[in-house]
C-alpha cells in the first residue's frame, strides 16, 4: 500500500509539474485586503470521514490550503497521514496550491546535544513524509513547522510540569529548520503565535530567513491599520519583528471561525489565512521541485534496539517507572511507535499502563497496580505504522508489600453542593467569521 501511494504521488507530481511549467499561474487576490486567500485543515475538517469539496473552495476565492500532514505523537501522526495524500491530490486537481504542516513536541531534556539530535530526528520524520508524497511538485509550498508549545514534560493528568528554556527552544527550532532546508532546498515555513515567539524564544536574527506564518485572531486583515504583531501598547518583540513595530510575516492565520460550508468544508468552522505579498512573492515560495532519493523514503520494518535508560519501583503503593530509548541501526532514534510492559508470570498481576513520549524515540512508561513479588518481564516496543521493527528488552525488578494503612473513622457526610451550569463560552467571540 505504501509503495502504491508513493508511485501514485510520483506520477501525479511528474504530470502536474509539466503542465504548470507550460501554463503560468494566475492567482486571484480574493482574500481580505485584496490578498491571496488560504485555508488550513486537519482531521477535524473530516467529521465522520466526510470529504472536502476543494472545487467549491477554489470557487470561493481560496488559492492555497495548508494540510496537517504529520505529528510528533504516533496516533495523531497516523490520523494526519490518512488524509494528507488524498487531500493534497484533490486540492491540486482543483487548482489550489498546497502546503502541509508538522505539529512538533519538544524533548524532555536540558542537554543541548540531545536536543539537537531530537530536532534532527523530527526533521527526518518530515523528510520521510515528503518522500511519501513523492517530493515537492510545482504546486507545493514548503513544509511548515508548527511550534506553539514549549512544554517538555507532562504528568499523568496531562498537566505540564516542566518547560524548555528560551535558549533551548530556539536551538531546537533552528536545528529542525536548517535540517529540512538543507535536504529539500526550500526554506521551511515557521508557524506560531506572537506571544510564543516573544516569550518562549530568543530574538535570534538567523530565524528571519524562514517565512513566518503567524496566528493572530480578532483583527480584521481587510483594514490597513490591522497589524498581527501589535499589542494594545507597542508590539511583540521576536526574531521577525521590525523596527516600526510591524513583523516580517508571509502568512497570517486571522480566524479559526471561518464559515466551513462556504468553502466546501464539512463541519461548522475552519481556519482562514491570507498571504502578505504579491503573486510573484507567493510563487517564489514554490520555486524548485524536490524528488527524494532512495534513502529519503520511509523505511519498512527497519531493525531496532531497545535500551533501558532508567527504572524505579519499590513497593505496592508505588508505580513502576521505566524510561527506554529505541534506536535505529545508525544510532539515531526511531520516529514513531510506543512501548508496553508484559509480565512473564501471569500470577503477578498489573494494573494500568501509560507510555508518555519524552523525546523522539524515548518513552517513560508508568505501570500501576503491581502486587508484591519478583517480576520478570519485557518492555515491548511496537510500531503500528510498520516503519520500525518490533523489539523487546528484558527487565527484572522486585516489588515489596507496603504497610496496610490503619482504618480511620469516616467523617459524617456533608450535604452535596448545588450544581450550577458552567457558562457557555463562545470561542469565536470577536473573531472574523467570513
CSV table of C-alpha atoms in Angstrom, one decimal:
chain,number,residue,atom,x,y,z
A,1,UNK,CA,0.0,0.0,0.0
A,2,UNK,CA,2.8,2.4,0.9
A,3,UNK,CA,4.5,1.7,-2.5
A,4,UNK,CA,1.3,2.3,-4.3
A,5,UNK,CA,0.7,5.6,-2.6
A,6,UNK,CA,4.3,6.7,-3.4
A,7,UNK,CA,4.1,5.6,-7.1
A,8,UNK,CA,0.8,7.5,-7.4
A,9,UNK,CA,2.2,10.6,-5.9
A,10,UNK,CA,5.3,10.5,-8.1
A,11,UNK,CA,3.3,10.1,-11.3
A,12,UNK,CA,1.0,12.9,-10.3
A,13,UNK,CA,4.0,15.1,-9.5
A,14,UNK,CA,5.6,14.5,-12.9
A,15,UNK,CA,2.3,15.1,-14.7
A,16,UNK,CA,1.4,18.3,-12.9
A,17,UNK,CA,4.9,19.7,-13.0
A,18,UNK,CA,4.9,19.5,-16.8
A,19,UNK,CA,1.5,21.1,-17.1
A,20,UNK,CA,2.2,24.0,-14.7
A,21,UNK,CA,5.6,24.7,-16.2
A,22,UNK,CA,3.8,25.5,-19.5
A,23,UNK,CA,0.9,27.5,-18.1
A,24,UNK,CA,1.9,30.2,-15.6
A,25,UNK,CA,-0.4,30.5,-12.7
A,26,UNK,CA,-2.9,33.4,-12.3
A,27,UNK,CA,-3.7,33.9,-8.6
A,28,UNK,CA,-6.8,35.7,-7.6
A,29,UNK,CA,-6.5,38.3,-4.8
A,30,UNK,CA,-9.8,37.4,-3.3
A,31,UNK,CA,-8.9,37.5,0.4
A,32,UNK,CA,-9.4,40.3,2.8
A,33,UNK,CA,-7.3,43.4,2.0
A,34,UNK,CA,-7.0,42.1,-1.6
A,35,UNK,CA,-4.6,39.4,-0.6
A,36,UNK,CA,-4.3,35.8,-1.6
A,37,UNK,CA,-6.7,33.8,0.5
A,38,UNK,CA,-5.9,30.4,2.1
A,39,UNK,CA,-7.3,27.8,4.5
A,40,UNK,CA,-5.7,25.3,6.8
A,41,UNK,CA,-7.3,21.9,7.5
A,42,UNK,CA,-6.7,18.7,9.6
A,43,UNK,CA,-8.6,15.6,10.6
A,44,UNK,CA,-11.2,17.8,12.3
A,45,UNK,CA,-12.4,19.0,8.8
A,46,UNK,CA,-13.3,15.4,8.0
A,47,UNK,CA,-16.0,14.6,10.6
A,48,UNK,CA,-17.1,11.0,10.2
A,49,UNK,CA,-14.7,10.7,7.3
A,50,UNK,CA,-16.5,13.3,5.2
A,51,UNK,CA,-14.8,14.5,2.0
A,52,UNK,CA,-13.8,18.2,1.4
A,53,UNK,CA,-15.1,19.8,-1.8
A,54,UNK,CA,-11.9,21.6,-2.9
A,55,UNK,CA,-13.5,22.8,-6.2
A,56,UNK,CA,-16.1,24.7,-4.1
A,57,UNK,CA,-13.1,26.0,-2.0
A,58,UNK,CA,-11.5,27.3,-5.2
A,59,UNK,CA,-14.7,28.9,-6.4
A,60,UNK,CA,-15.0,30.7,-3.1
A,61,UNK,CA,-11.7,32.5,-3.8
A,62,UNK,CA,-9.3,30.4,-1.9
A,63,UNK,CA,-5.9,29.7,-3.6
A,64,UNK,CA,-3.9,27.8,-1.1
A,65,UNK,CA,-4.6,25.2,1.6
A,66,UNK,CA,-2.3,24.1,4.4
A,67,UNK,CA,-2.9,20.5,5.4
A,68,UNK,CA,-1.9,18.9,8.7
A,69,UNK,CA,0.5,16.2,7.4
A,70,UNK,CA,2.5,14.9,10.4
A,71,UNK,CA,2.7,15.0,14.2
A,72,UNK,CA,5.3,14.0,16.7
A,73,UNK,CA,2.8,11.8,18.5
A,74,UNK,CA,2.2,8.4,16.9
A,75,UNK,CA,-1.6,8.2,17.0
A,76,UNK,CA,-2.1,11.8,15.8
A,77,UNK,CA,0.5,11.3,13.1
A,78,UNK,CA,-1.3,8.2,11.7
A,79,UNK,CA,-4.5,10.2,11.5
A,80,UNK,CA,-2.8,13.1,9.7
A,81,UNK,CA,-1.3,10.7,7.1
A,82,UNK,CA,-4.7,9.2,6.5
A,83,UNK,CA,-5.9,12.5,4.9
A,84,UNK,CA,-2.7,14.2,3.7
A,85,UNK,CA,-2.1,12.4,0.4
A,86,UNK,CA,-5.7,12.3,-0.8
A,87,UNK,CA,-6.4,15.9,0.3
A,88,UNK,CA,-3.2,17.1,-1.4
A,89,UNK,CA,-4.1,15.4,-4.7
A,90,UNK,CA,-7.7,16.5,-4.6
A,91,UNK,CA,-6.7,20.1,-3.8
A,92,UNK,CA,-4.1,20.4,-6.5
A,93,UNK,CA,-6.5,18.9,-9.1
A,94,UNK,CA,-8.9,21.7,-8.1
A,95,UNK,CA,-6.1,24.2,-8.9
A,96,UNK,CA,-5.2,25.0,-5.3
A,97,UNK,CA,-1.6,25.3,-4.1
A,98,UNK,CA,-0.9,23.1,-1.1
A,99,UNK,CA,1.3,23.0,1.9
A,100,UNK,CA,1.5,20.7,4.9
A,101,UNK,CA,2.4,21.4,8.5
A,102,UNK,CA,4.1,19.3,11.1
A,103,UNK,CA,3.0,19.6,14.8
A,104,UNK,CA,6.1,19.4,17.0
A,105,UNK,CA,6.6,18.4,20.6
A,106,UNK,CA,9.8,19.3,22.4
A,107,UNK,CA,12.0,16.7,24.2
A,108,UNK,CA,12.3,16.4,27.9
A,109,UNK,CA,16.0,17.2,28.3
A,110,UNK,CA,18.3,20.1,29.1
A,111,UNK,CA,21.2,18.5,27.3
A,112,UNK,CA,21.8,20.6,24.2
A,113,UNK,CA,23.3,17.7,22.1
A,114,UNK,CA,20.3,15.6,23.0
A,115,UNK,CA,18.0,18.5,21.9
A,116,UNK,CA,19.9,18.8,18.6
A,117,UNK,CA,19.6,15.1,18.0
A,118,UNK,CA,15.9,15.2,18.7
A,119,UNK,CA,15.3,18.1,16.3
A,120,UNK,CA,17.2,16.2,13.6
A,121,UNK,CA,15.2,13.1,14.2
A,122,UNK,CA,11.9,15.0,14.0
A,123,UNK,CA,13.2,16.7,10.8
A,124,UNK,CA,14.0,13.3,9.3
A,125,UNK,CA,10.4,12.2,10.0
A,126,UNK,CA,9.1,15.1,8.0
A,127,UNK,CA,11.6,14.4,5.1
A,128,UNK,CA,10.3,10.9,5.0
A,129,UNK,CA,6.7,12.2,4.9
A,130,UNK,CA,7.6,14.4,2.0
A,131,UNK,CA,9.1,11.4,0.4
A,132,UNK,CA,5.8,9.5,0.9
A,133,UNK,CA,4.1,12.3,-1.1
A,134,UNK,CA,6.6,11.9,-4.0
A,135,UNK,CA,8.6,15.0,-3.1
A,136,UNK,CA,7.7,18.7,-3.8
A,137,UNK,CA,6.0,19.4,-7.1
A,138,UNK,CA,5.1,22.7,-8.8
A,139,UNK,CA,2.0,23.3,-6.6
A,140,UNK,CA,3.6,22.7,-3.2
A,141,UNK,CA,4.5,25.3,-0.7
A,142,UNK,CA,7.4,24.4,1.6
A,143,UNK,CA,6.6,22.4,4.7
A,144,UNK,CA,5.6,24.3,7.9
A,145,UNK,CA,6.9,23.7,11.4
A,146,UNK,CA,4.1,24.2,13.9
A,147,UNK,CA,5.7,25.0,17.2
A,148,UNK,CA,3.4,26.6,19.7
A,149,UNK,CA,4.1,24.8,23.0
A,150,UNK,CA,7.3,24.8,25.0
A,151,UNK,CA,6.2,22.1,27.5
A,152,UNK,CA,8.8,19.4,27.9
A,153,UNK,CA,7.2,17.2,30.5
A,154,UNK,CA,3.6,16.4,31.4
A,155,UNK,CA,2.2,14.4,34.4
A,156,UNK,CA,-0.3,11.6,34.1
A,157,UNK,CA,-3.1,14.2,34.1
A,158,UNK,CA,-1.6,15.8,31.0
A,159,UNK,CA,-0.6,18.9,33.0
A,160,UNK,CA,2.7,20.5,32.1
A,161,UNK,CA,5.3,20.2,34.9
A,162,UNK,CA,8.4,21.4,33.0
A,163,UNK,CA,9.0,24.0,30.3
A,164,UNK,CA,12.0,24.3,28.0
A,165,UNK,CA,14.2,27.4,28.3
A,166,UNK,CA,14.1,30.1,25.6
A,167,UNK,CA,17.7,29.2,24.6
A,168,UNK,CA,16.9,25.5,24.0
A,169,UNK,CA,13.6,26.2,22.3
A,170,UNK,CA,15.5,28.4,19.8
A,171,UNK,CA,18.2,25.8,19.4
A,172,UNK,CA,15.7,23.1,18.7
A,173,UNK,CA,13.8,25.2,16.1
A,174,UNK,CA,16.9,26.3,14.3
A,175,UNK,CA,18.2,22.8,14.1
A,176,UNK,CA,14.9,21.5,12.7
A,177,UNK,CA,14.6,24.3,10.1
A,178,UNK,CA,18.2,24.0,9.0
A,179,UNK,CA,17.9,20.2,8.6
A,180,UNK,CA,14.8,20.4,6.4
A,181,UNK,CA,16.1,23.3,4.3
A,182,UNK,CA,19.4,21.5,3.7
A,183,UNK,CA,17.7,18.4,2.5
A,184,UNK,CA,14.9,19.8,0.4
A,185,UNK,CA,16.4,23.0,-1.0
A,186,UNK,CA,13.5,25.1,0.3
A,187,UNK,CA,13.2,27.2,3.4
A,188,UNK,CA,10.5,25.7,5.7
A,189,UNK,CA,7.8,28.0,7.0
A,190,UNK,CA,7.6,28.6,10.8
A,191,UNK,CA,4.1,28.7,12.3
A,192,UNK,CA,3.4,30.1,15.8
A,193,UNK,CA,1.7,33.0,17.6
A,194,UNK,CA,3.3,36.3,18.7
A,195,UNK,CA,3.1,35.6,22.5
A,196,UNK,CA,5.1,32.4,22.0
A,197,UNK,CA,7.6,34.0,19.7
A,198,UNK,CA,8.3,36.7,22.3
A,199,UNK,CA,8.0,34.7,25.5
A,200,UNK,CA,9.4,31.3,24.6
A,201,UNK,CA,12.2,32.1,22.0
A,202,UNK,CA,15.3,34.2,21.8
A,203,UNK,CA,15.4,37.1,19.3
A,204,UNK,CA,17.8,35.2,17.0
A,205,UNK,CA,18.1,37.1,13.7
A,206,UNK,CA,19.0,33.8,11.9
A,207,UNK,CA,15.4,32.8,12.1
A,208,UNK,CA,14.3,35.7,9.9
A,209,UNK,CA,15.4,33.8,6.8
A,210,UNK,CA,12.4,31.4,7.2
A,211,UNK,CA,8.9,32.5,6.2
A,212,UNK,CA,6.7,33.3,9.2
A,213,UNK,CA,3.1,32.0,9.4
A,214,UNK,CA,1.6,34.0,12.3
A,215,UNK,CA,-1.6,33.1,14.2
A,216,UNK,CA,-3.4,36.2,15.5
A,217,UNK,CA,-7.2,36.4,15.8
A,218,UNK,CA,-9.7,39.3,16.5
A,219,UNK,CA,-8.1,41.6,13.9
A,220,UNK,CA,-9.6,42.3,10.5
A,221,UNK,CA,-7.0,41.8,7.8
A,222,UNK,CA,-9.1,43.9,5.4
A,223,UNK,CA,-8.2,47.0,7.4
A,224,UNK,CA,-4.8,48.6,6.6
A,225,UNK,CA,-4.4,49.5,10.2
A,226,UNK,CA,-4.5,45.9,11.4
A,227,UNK,CA,-1.1,44.5,12.3
A,228,UNK,CA,-0.9,41.0,13.7
A,229,UNK,CA,2.2,41.8,15.7
A,230,UNK,CA,0.7,44.8,17.6
A,231,UNK,CA,-0.3,44.8,21.3
A,232,UNK,CA,-2.6,47.4,22.8
A,233,UNK,CA,0.5,49.3,23.5
A,234,UNK,CA,3.6,48.6,21.5
A,235,UNK,CA,4.2,45.3,19.8
A,236,UNK,CA,5.7,41.9,20.3
A,237,UNK,CA,9.4,41.6,20.2
A,238,UNK,CA,10.8,38.5,18.5
A,239,UNK,CA,13.1,37.4,15.6
A,240,UNK,CA,10.6,38.5,12.9
A,241,UNK,CA,9.8,41.9,14.5
A,242,UNK,CA,10.6,45.1,12.5
A,243,UNK,CA,11.8,48.4,13.9
A,244,UNK,CA,8.5,50.1,13.1
A,245,UNK,CA,6.6,47.6,15.3
A,246,UNK,CA,5.3,45.5,12.4
A,247,UNK,CA,6.5,42.0,11.7
A,248,UNK,CA,8.0,40.2,8.7
A,249,UNK,CA,5.2,37.7,8.2
A,250,UNK,CA,4.2,35.9,5.0
A,251,UNK,CA,1.1,34.1,6.2
A,252,UNK,CA,-1.5,35.3,8.7
A,253,UNK,CA,-4.0,32.9,10.2
A,254,UNK,CA,-6.5,35.6,11.1
A,255,UNK,CA,-9.5,33.5,12.2
A,256,UNK,CA,-10.4,30.0,13.4
A,257,UNK,CA,-14.1,30.7,12.8
A,258,UNK,CA,-14.5,30.7,9.0
A,259,UNK,CA,-17.9,29.5,7.8
A,260,UNK,CA,-16.9,26.0,6.8
A,261,UNK,CA,-19.7,25.2,4.3
A,262,UNK,CA,-18.9,28.3,2.3
A,263,UNK,CA,-15.6,26.7,1.4
A,264,UNK,CA,-16.7,23.2,0.8
A,265,UNK,CA,-15.5,22.0,4.2
A,266,UNK,CA,-17.7,19.7,6.3
A,267,UNK,CA,-18.5,20.8,9.8
A,268,UNK,CA,-19.1,24.3,11.2
A,269,UNK,CA,-15.8,26.2,11.2
A,270,UNK,CA,-12.4,26.3,9.5
A,271,UNK,CA,-9.2,28.4,9.9
A,272,UNK,CA,-8.7,31.3,7.5
A,273,UNK,CA,-5.5,32.8,6.2
A,274,UNK,CA,-4.0,35.4,3.9
A,275,UNK,CA,-0.7,35.8,2.2
A,276,UNK,CA,1.1,39.1,2.8
A,277,UNK,CA,2.8,39.7,-0.5
A,278,UNK,CA,2.4,39.8,-4.2
A,279,UNK,CA,1.7,36.9,-6.6
A,280,UNK,CA,5.3,37.0,-7.6
A,281,UNK,CA,6.4,36.6,-3.9
A,282,UNK,CA,4.0,33.8,-3.4
A,283,UNK,CA,5.2,31.9,-6.5
A,284,UNK,CA,8.8,32.4,-5.3
A,285,UNK,CA,8.0,30.1,-2.4
A,286,UNK,CA,7.2,27.2,-4.6
A,287,UNK,CA,10.2,27.6,-6.9
A,288,UNK,CA,12.1,24.4,-7.4
A,289,UNK,CA,10.8,20.8,-7.1
A,290,UNK,CA,12.4,18.1,-4.9
A,291,UNK,CA,12.3,14.4,-5.6
A,292,UNK,CA,13.5,12.2,-2.8
A,293,UNK,CA,16.5,9.9,-3.1
A,294,UNK,CA,16.0,6.2,-2.0
A,295,UNK,CA,17.4,7.0,1.4
A,296,UNK,CA,14.8,9.6,1.9
A,297,UNK,CA,12.0,7.1,1.6
A,298,UNK,CA,10.3,5.7,4.6
A,299,UNK,CA,11.9,2.5,5.9
A,300,UNK,CA,9.8,-0.6,6.2
A,301,UNK,CA,10.2,-2.8,9.3
A,302,UNK,CA,13.6,-1.4,10.0
A,303,UNK,CA,15.6,-3.1,12.7
A,304,UNK,CA,15.6,-1.6,16.2
A,305,UNK,CA,17.4,-1.8,19.5
A,306,UNK,CA,15.7,-1.2,22.8
A,307,UNK,CA,17.9,0.4,25.5
A,308,UNK,CA,17.0,0.9,29.2
A,309,UNK,CA,17.7,4.4,30.4
A,310,UNK,CA,16.3,4.2,34.0
A,311,UNK,CA,13.8,2.3,36.2
A,312,UNK,CA,12.4,2.8,39.6
A,313,UNK,CA,10.0,0.7,41.8
A,314,UNK,CA,9.8,-0.1,45.4
A,315,UNK,CA,6.5,-1.1,46.9
A,316,UNK,CA,3.0,-2.0,46.1
A,317,UNK,CA,1.8,1.6,46.6
A,318,UNK,CA,4.2,3.0,44.0
A,319,UNK,CA,4.2,2.5,40.3
A,320,UNK,CA,7.0,1.1,38.1
A,321,UNK,CA,8.5,3.9,36.1
A,322,UNK,CA,10.8,2.9,33.2
A,323,UNK,CA,12.4,5.1,30.6
A,324,UNK,CA,13.7,3.5,27.4
A,325,UNK,CA,15.3,4.6,24.2
A,326,UNK,CA,14.5,2.8,20.9
A,327,UNK,CA,17.3,3.2,18.4
A,328,UNK,CA,17.6,2.7,14.6
A,329,UNK,CA,20.6,0.9,13.1
A,330,UNK,CA,22.5,4.1,12.5
A,331,UNK,CA,22.2,5.1,16.2
A,332,UNK,CA,19.5,7.7,15.7
A,333,UNK,CA,16.1,7.4,17.5
A,334,UNK,CA,13.1,5.9,15.9
A,335,UNK,CA,10.4,8.4,14.9
A,336,UNK,CA,7.2,6.5,15.7
A,337,UNK,CA,5.8,3.7,17.9
A,338,UNK,CA,5.2,3.1,21.6
A,339,UNK,CA,6.2,0.8,24.5
A,340,UNK,CA,4.4,-1.5,26.9
A,341,UNK,CA,5.3,-3.8,29.8
A,342,UNK,CA,4.5,-7.5,29.8
A,343,UNK,CA,4.9,-9.7,32.8
A,344,UNK,CA,6.2,-13.3,32.0
A,345,UNK,CA,4.5,-14.6,35.2
A,346,UNK,CA,0.7,-14.4,34.8
A,347,UNK,CA,0.3,-14.8,38.6
A,348,UNK,CA,1.8,-11.4,39.2
A,349,UNK,CA,-0.9,-9.0,38.1
A,350,UNK,CA,-0.5,-5.4,37.0
A,351,UNK,CA,-2.9,-2.5,36.6
A,352,UNK,CA,-2.9,0.4,34.2
A,353,UNK,CA,0.0,1.4,31.9
A,354,UNK,CA,0.7,4.8,30.5
A,355,UNK,CA,3.5,5.4,27.9
A,356,UNK,CA,4.5,9.1,27.6
A,357,UNK,CA,6.7,10.3,24.8
A,358,UNK,CA,9.6,12.1,26.5
A,359,UNK,CA,11.5,12.7,23.2
A,360,UNK,CA,11.8,11.3,19.8
A,361,UNK,CA,12.5,7.5,20.3
A,362,UNK,CA,12.3,7.9,24.1
A,363,UNK,CA,9.3,6.9,26.3
A,364,UNK,CA,8.6,7.0,30.0
A,365,UNK,CA,6.4,4.1,30.9
A,366,UNK,CA,4.3,4.1,34.2
A,367,UNK,CA,2.8,0.8,35.4
A,368,UNK,CA,0.4,0.9,38.3
A,369,UNK,CA,-1.3,-1.8,40.4
A,370,UNK,CA,1.7,-4.0,40.9
A,371,UNK,CA,1.4,-6.8,43.6
A,372,UNK,CA,4.3,-7.9,45.8
A,373,UNK,CA,6.8,-10.3,44.2
A,374,UNK,CA,9.8,-10.6,41.8
A,375,UNK,CA,8.9,-9.7,38.3
A,376,UNK,CA,10.4,-11.0,35.1
A,377,UNK,CA,9.1,-9.3,32.1
A,378,UNK,CA,9.6,-7.5,28.8
A,379,UNK,CA,9.5,-3.9,27.7
A,380,UNK,CA,7.9,-4.4,24.3
A,381,UNK,CA,8.3,-1.8,21.5
A,382,UNK,CA,5.8,-1.8,18.7
A,383,UNK,CA,5.3,0.5,15.7
A,384,UNK,CA,1.8,0.4,14.2
A,385,UNK,CA,3.0,2.2,11.1
A,386,UNK,CA,5.4,-0.6,10.2
A,387,UNK,CA,8.3,1.8,9.8
A,388,UNK,CA,10.4,0.2,12.5
A,389,UNK,CA,10.5,-3.4,13.6
A,390,UNK,CA,9.1,-4.5,16.9
A,391,UNK,CA,11.6,-5.5,19.6
A,392,UNK,CA,11.8,-6.1,23.4
A,393,UNK,CA,14.0,-5.6,26.3
A,394,UNK,CA,14.1,-8.0,29.3
A,395,UNK,CA,13.5,-6.4,32.7
A,396,UNK,CA,13.6,-7.7,36.3
A,397,UNK,CA,12.5,-5.9,39.5
A,398,UNK,CA,11.2,-6.6,43.0
A,399,UNK,CA,8.1,-5.1,44.5
A,400,UNK,CA,7.7,-5.2,48.3
A,401,UNK,CA,4.4,-5.2,50.2
A,402,UNK,CA,3.7,-1.7,51.5
A,403,UNK,CA,2.3,-1.4,55.1
A,404,UNK,CA,-1.5,-1.6,55.2
A,405,UNK,CA,-2.9,1.8,56.4
A,406,UNK,CA,-4.9,1.7,59.6
A,407,UNK,CA,-8.7,2.2,59.2
A,408,UNK,CA,-9.9,5.6,60.2
A,409,UNK,CA,-13.3,6.8,61.3
A,410,UNK,CA,-15.3,8.1,58.4
A,411,UNK,CA,-16.5,11.7,58.8
A,412,UNK,CA,-20.2,12.4,58.7
A,413,UNK,CA,-21.3,13.0,55.1
A,414,UNK,CA,-21.8,16.7,54.3
A,415,UNK,CA,-24.6,17.9,52.1
A,416,UNK,CA,-23.9,17.8,48.4
A,417,UNK,CA,-23.3,21.2,46.9
A,418,UNK,CA,-25.8,22.6,44.5
A,419,UNK,CA,-24.5,22.1,41.0
A,420,UNK,CA,-24.5,25.1,38.7
A,421,UNK,CA,-24.2,25.0,35.0
A,422,UNK,CA,-20.9,26.3,33.6
A,423,UNK,CA,-21.4,29.4,31.4
A,424,UNK,CA,-21.5,28.8,27.7
A,425,UNK,CA,-18.3,30.3,26.2
A,426,UNK,CA,-18.4,31.4,22.5
A,427,UNK,CA,-14.8,30.6,21.3
A,428,UNK,CA,-15.5,32.6,18.2
A,429,UNK,CA,-16.4,35.8,20.1
A,430,UNK,CA,-14.6,38.7,18.5
A,431,UNK,CA,-13.2,36.7,15.6
A,432,UNK,CA,-13.8,37.3,11.9
A,433,UNK,CA,-16.5,34.9,10.6
A,434,UNK,CA,-16.0,35.2,6.8
